[in-house]
Short mmCIF file of C-alpha atoms in Angstrom, two decimals:
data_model
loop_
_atom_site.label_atom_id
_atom_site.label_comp_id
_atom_site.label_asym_id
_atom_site.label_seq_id
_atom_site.Cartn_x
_atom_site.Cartn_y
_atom_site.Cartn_z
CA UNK A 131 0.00 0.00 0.00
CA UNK A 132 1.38 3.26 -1.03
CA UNK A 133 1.67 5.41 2.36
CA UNK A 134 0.87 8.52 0.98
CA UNK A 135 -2.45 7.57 0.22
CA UNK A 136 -5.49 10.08 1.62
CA UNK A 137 -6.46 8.06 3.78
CA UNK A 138 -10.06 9.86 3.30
CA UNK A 139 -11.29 8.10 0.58
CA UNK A 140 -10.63 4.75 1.55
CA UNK A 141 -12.67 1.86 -0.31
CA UNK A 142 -13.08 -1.70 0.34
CA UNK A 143 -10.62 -2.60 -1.88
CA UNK A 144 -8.30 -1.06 0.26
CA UNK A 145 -9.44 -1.70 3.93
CA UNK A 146 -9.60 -5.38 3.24
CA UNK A 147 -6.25 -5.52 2.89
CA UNK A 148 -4.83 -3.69 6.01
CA UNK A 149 -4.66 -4.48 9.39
CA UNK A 150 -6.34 -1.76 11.36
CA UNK A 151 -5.75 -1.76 15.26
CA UNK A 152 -7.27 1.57 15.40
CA UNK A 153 -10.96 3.01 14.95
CA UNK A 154 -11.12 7.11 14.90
CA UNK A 155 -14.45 8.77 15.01
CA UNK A 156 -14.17 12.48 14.31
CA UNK A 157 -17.24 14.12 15.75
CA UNK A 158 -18.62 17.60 15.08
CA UNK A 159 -21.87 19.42 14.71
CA UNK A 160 -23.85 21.67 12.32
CA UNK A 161 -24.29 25.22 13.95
CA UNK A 162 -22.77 28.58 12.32
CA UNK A 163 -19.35 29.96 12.66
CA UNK A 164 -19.69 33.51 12.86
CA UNK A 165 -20.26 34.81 9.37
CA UNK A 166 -16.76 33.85 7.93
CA UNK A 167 -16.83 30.27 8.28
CA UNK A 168 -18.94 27.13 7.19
CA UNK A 169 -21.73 25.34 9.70
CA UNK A 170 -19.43 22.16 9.32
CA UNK A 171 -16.52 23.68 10.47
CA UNK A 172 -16.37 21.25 13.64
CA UNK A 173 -16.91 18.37 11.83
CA UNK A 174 -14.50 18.86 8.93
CA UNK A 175 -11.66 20.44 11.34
CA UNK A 176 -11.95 17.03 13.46
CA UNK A 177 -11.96 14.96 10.54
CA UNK A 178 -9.06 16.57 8.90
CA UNK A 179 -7.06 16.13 12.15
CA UNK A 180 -7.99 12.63 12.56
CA UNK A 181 -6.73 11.93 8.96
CA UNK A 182 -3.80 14.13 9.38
CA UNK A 183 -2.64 11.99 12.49
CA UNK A 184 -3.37 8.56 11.10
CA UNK A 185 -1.09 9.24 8.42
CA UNK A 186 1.38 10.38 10.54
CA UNK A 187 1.06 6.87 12.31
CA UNK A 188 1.40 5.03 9.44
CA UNK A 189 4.62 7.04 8.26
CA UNK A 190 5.67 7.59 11.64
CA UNK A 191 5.01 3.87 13.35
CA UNK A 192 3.74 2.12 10.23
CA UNK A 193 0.31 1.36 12.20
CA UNK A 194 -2.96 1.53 10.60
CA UNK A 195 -5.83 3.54 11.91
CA UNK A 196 -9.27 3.50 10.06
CA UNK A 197 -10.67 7.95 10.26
CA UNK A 198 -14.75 7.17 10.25
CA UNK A 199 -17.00 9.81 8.55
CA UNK A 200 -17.64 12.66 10.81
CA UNK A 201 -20.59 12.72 12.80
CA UNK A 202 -22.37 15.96 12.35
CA UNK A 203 -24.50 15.90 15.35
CA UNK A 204 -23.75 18.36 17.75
CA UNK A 205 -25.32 18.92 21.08
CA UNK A 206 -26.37 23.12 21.01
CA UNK A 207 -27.11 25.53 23.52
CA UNK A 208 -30.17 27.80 24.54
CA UNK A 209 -30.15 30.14 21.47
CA UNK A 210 -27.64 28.35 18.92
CA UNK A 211 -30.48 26.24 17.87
CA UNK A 212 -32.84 29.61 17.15
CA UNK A 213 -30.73 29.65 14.58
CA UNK A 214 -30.96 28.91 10.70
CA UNK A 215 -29.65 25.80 10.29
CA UNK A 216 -28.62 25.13 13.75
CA UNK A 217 -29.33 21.29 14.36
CA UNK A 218 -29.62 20.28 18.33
CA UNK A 219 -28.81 16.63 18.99
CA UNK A 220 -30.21 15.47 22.35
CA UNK A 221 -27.98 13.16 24.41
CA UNK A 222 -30.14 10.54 23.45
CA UNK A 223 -29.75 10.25 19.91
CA UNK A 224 -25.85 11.11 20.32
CA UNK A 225 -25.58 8.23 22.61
CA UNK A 226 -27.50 5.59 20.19
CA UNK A 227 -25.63 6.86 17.57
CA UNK A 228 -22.52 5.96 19.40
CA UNK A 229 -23.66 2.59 20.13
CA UNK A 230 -24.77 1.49 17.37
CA UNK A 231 -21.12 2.55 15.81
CA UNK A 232 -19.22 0.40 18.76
CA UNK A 233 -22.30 -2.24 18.43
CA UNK A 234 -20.95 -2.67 14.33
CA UNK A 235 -17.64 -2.43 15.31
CA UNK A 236 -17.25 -4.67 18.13
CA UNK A 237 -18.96 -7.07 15.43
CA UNK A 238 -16.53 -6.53 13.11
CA UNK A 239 -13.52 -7.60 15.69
CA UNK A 240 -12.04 -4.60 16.51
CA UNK A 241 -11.31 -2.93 19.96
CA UNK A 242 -10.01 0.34 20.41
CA UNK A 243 -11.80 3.30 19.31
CA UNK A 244 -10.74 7.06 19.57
CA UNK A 245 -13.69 10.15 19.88
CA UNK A 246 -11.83 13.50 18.36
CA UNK A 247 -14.05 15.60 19.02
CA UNK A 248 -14.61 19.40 17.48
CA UNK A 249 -17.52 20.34 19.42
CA UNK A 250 -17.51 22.12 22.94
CA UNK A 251 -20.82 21.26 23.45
CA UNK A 252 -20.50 17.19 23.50
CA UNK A 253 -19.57 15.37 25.92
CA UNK A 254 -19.13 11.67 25.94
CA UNK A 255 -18.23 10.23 29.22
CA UNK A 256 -21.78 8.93 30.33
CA UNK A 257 -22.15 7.29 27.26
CA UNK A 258 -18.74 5.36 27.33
CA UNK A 259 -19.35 4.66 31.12
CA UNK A 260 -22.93 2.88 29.85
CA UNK A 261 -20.69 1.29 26.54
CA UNK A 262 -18.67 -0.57 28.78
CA UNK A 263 -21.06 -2.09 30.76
CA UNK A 264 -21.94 -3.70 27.41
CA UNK A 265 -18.64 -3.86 25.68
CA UNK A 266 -16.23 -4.63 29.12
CA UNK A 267 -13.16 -4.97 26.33
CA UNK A 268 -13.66 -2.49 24.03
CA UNK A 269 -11.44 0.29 25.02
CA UNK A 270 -13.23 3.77 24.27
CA UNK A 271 -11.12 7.01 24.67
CA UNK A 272 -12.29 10.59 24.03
CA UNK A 273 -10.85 13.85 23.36
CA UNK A 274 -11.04 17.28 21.95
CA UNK A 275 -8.70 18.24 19.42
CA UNK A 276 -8.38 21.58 20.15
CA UNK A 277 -6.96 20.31 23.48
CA UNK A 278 -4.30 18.37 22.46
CA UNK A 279 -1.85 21.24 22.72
CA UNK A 280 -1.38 24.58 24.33
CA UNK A 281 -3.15 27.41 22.04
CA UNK A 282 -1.62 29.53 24.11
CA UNK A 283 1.75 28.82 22.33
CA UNK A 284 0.82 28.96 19.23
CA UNK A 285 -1.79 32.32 19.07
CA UNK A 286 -2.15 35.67 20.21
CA UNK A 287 -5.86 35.65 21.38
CA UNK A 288 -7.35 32.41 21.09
CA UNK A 289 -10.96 32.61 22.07
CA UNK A 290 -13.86 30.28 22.17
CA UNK A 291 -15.79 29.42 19.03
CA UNK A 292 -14.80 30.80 15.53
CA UNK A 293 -11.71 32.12 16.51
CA UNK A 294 -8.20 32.07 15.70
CA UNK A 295 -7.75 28.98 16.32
CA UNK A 296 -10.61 27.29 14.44
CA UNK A 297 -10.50 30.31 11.52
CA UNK A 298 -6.41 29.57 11.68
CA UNK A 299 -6.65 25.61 11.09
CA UNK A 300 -9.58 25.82 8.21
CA UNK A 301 -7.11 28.61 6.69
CA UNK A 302 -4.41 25.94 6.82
CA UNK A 303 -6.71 22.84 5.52
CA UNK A 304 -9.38 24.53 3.44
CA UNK A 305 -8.70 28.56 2.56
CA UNK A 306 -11.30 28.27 -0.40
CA UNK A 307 -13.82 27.99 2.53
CA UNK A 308 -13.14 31.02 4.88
CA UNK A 309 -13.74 34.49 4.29
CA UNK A 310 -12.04 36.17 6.93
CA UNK A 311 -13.32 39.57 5.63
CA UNK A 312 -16.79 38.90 6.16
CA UNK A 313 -16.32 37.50 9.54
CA UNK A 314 -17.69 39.60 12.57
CA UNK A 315 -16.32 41.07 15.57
CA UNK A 316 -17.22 38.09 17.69
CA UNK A 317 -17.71 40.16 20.75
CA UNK A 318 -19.15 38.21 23.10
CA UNK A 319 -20.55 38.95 26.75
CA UNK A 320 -19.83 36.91 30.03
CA UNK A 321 -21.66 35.65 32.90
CA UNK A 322 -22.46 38.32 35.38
CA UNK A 323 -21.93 35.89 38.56
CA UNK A 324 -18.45 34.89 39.29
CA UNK A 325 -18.64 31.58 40.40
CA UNK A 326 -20.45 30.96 36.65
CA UNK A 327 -17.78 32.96 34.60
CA UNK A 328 -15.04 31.41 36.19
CA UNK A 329 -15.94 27.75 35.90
CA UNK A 330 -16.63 26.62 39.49
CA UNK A 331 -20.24 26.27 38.55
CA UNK A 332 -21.57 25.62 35.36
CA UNK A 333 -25.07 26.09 33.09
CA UNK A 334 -25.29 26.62 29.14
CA UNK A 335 -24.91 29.64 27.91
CA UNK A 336 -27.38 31.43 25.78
CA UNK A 337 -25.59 32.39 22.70
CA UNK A 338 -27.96 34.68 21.69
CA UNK A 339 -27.44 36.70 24.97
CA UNK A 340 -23.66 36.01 24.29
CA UNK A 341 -22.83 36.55 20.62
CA UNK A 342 -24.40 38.63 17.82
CA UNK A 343 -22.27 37.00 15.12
CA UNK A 344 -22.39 33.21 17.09
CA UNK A 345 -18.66 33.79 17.16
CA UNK A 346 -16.46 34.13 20.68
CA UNK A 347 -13.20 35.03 20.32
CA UNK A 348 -11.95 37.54 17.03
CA UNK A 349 -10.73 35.95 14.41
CA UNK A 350 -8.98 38.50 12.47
CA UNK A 351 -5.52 37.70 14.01
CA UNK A 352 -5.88 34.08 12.00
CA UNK A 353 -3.21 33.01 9.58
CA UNK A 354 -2.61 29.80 7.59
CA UNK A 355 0.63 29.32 8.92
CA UNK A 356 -0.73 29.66 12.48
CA UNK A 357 -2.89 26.88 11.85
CA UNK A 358 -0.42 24.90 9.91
CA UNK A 359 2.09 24.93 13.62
CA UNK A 360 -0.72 23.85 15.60
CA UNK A 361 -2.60 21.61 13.63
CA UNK A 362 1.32 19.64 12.91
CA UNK A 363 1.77 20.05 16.78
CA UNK A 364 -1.45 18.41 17.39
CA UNK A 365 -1.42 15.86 14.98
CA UNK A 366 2.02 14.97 16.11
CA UNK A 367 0.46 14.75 19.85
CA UNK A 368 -2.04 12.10 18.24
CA UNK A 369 -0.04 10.04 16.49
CA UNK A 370 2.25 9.16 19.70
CA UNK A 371 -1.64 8.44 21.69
CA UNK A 372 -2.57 6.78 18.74
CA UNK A 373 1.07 4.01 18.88
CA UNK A 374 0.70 3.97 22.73
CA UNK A 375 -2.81 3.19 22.73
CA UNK A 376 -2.37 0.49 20.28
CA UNK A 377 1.05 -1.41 22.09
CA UNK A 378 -1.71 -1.94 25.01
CA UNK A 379 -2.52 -5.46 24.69
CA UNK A 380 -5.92 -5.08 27.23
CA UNK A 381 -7.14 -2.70 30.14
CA UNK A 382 -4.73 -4.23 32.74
CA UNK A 383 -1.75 -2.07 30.65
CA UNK A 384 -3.38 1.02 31.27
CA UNK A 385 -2.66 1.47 34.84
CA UNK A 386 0.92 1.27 36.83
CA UNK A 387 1.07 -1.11 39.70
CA UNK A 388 2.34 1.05 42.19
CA UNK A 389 -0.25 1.06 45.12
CA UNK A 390 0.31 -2.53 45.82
#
């Protein structure tokens, strides 16, 4: 098999050929971006990591890892799904969409699956807690790509939704599909009480009490080559989860055996 191959198209005449030890589920949602970006920017920004970092496994550690279509339902807050377009998931149909994806893989003989997330708003660790009860072996992992390393130390202001870092990535993957000019302000106001703004206590936010444009955090400080840096950095952070996750042979690897 040719290693440079996208490893986005991938047929049948392909994947029965390989020996994937790796599932990776990108997940995103449909909701708009401020006015400079597209409403699947969290799904294609997840996927394009995930495919980014398998490849770098396979060049990298020569392991395969199979990148699943993005999901594109995304859990919403009070006033993202006033929106045009805006398409709330309840936890519900997130969670038997998950299942039924682990159900057909766990079918299929494979046992490790990674969530990359793109979407602030999911969250997937009641639904892997209830997976296991069902699937004991199949070891489930989650994460949010946007996570993997320090924004911080890679941008000037990175903000919340729409913002440098997301406008600074799709710049770097897919420039045809931003238009940074159009893009709002992305002003956004906080919580009033403390304990609210600061984390210690938390409740959705109402995004149209939040944002005019949906967007938090301003995106005009975005550059491709921004994005390029942190997308490599975080693919790169990946890849080496991806290898380690793979060398364990069962759940008993996953934990030191230090207290006793």
């Amino acid at each position: 098999m040719n290693k440079t191959v996208d490893l986005s198209v991938s047929n049948y005449g392909i994947t029965r050929h390989n020996n994937y030890q790796l599932v990776v589920l990108p997940w995103g949602a449909t909701e708009p971006h401020n006015y400079h970006l597209p409403y699947l920017t969290d799904c294609i920004l997840s996927h394009d990591i995930g495919v980014d970092a398998a490849q770098r496994l396979l060049d990298v550690h020569g392991l395969h890892a199979m990148v699943m279509p993005p999901i594109t339902m995304g859990s919403q807050n009070p006033g993202q799904r006033a929106l045009p377009f805006c398409v709330h998931t309840r936890y519900e149909t997130q969670k038997a969409i998950l299942t039924d994806i682990v159900d057909s893989l766990y079918h299929q003989g494979f046992r490790k699956l990674v969530i990359v997330n793109g979407h602030g708003g999911n969250t997937f660790k009641s639904m892997i807690r209830d997976l296991l009860t069902q699937y004991p072996d199949f070891l489930i992992a989650a994460s949010e790509w946007f996570k993997m390393c320090r924004a911080k130390d890679f941008f000037d202001n990175p903000g919340d939704h729409a913002d440098e870092i997301e406008t600074s990535v799709m710049m770097h993957y897919h420039p045809e599909l931003v238009n940074l000019a159009d893009a709002g302000e992305a002003k956004s106001n906080a919580f009033t009480i403390d304990a609210l703004q600061d984390g210690r206590v938390w409740m959705p936010r109402n995004w149209k009490k939040v944002s005019k444009d949906t967007g938090v955090g301003s995106p005009s400080l975005s550059t491709a080559e921004k994005g390029k840096r942190f997308a490599s950095a975080v693919c790169d952070a990946y890849a080496s989860f991806f290898a380690d996750f793979i060398a364990v042979n069962n759940e008993d690897d996953l934990y030191t055996e230090d207290a006793w």
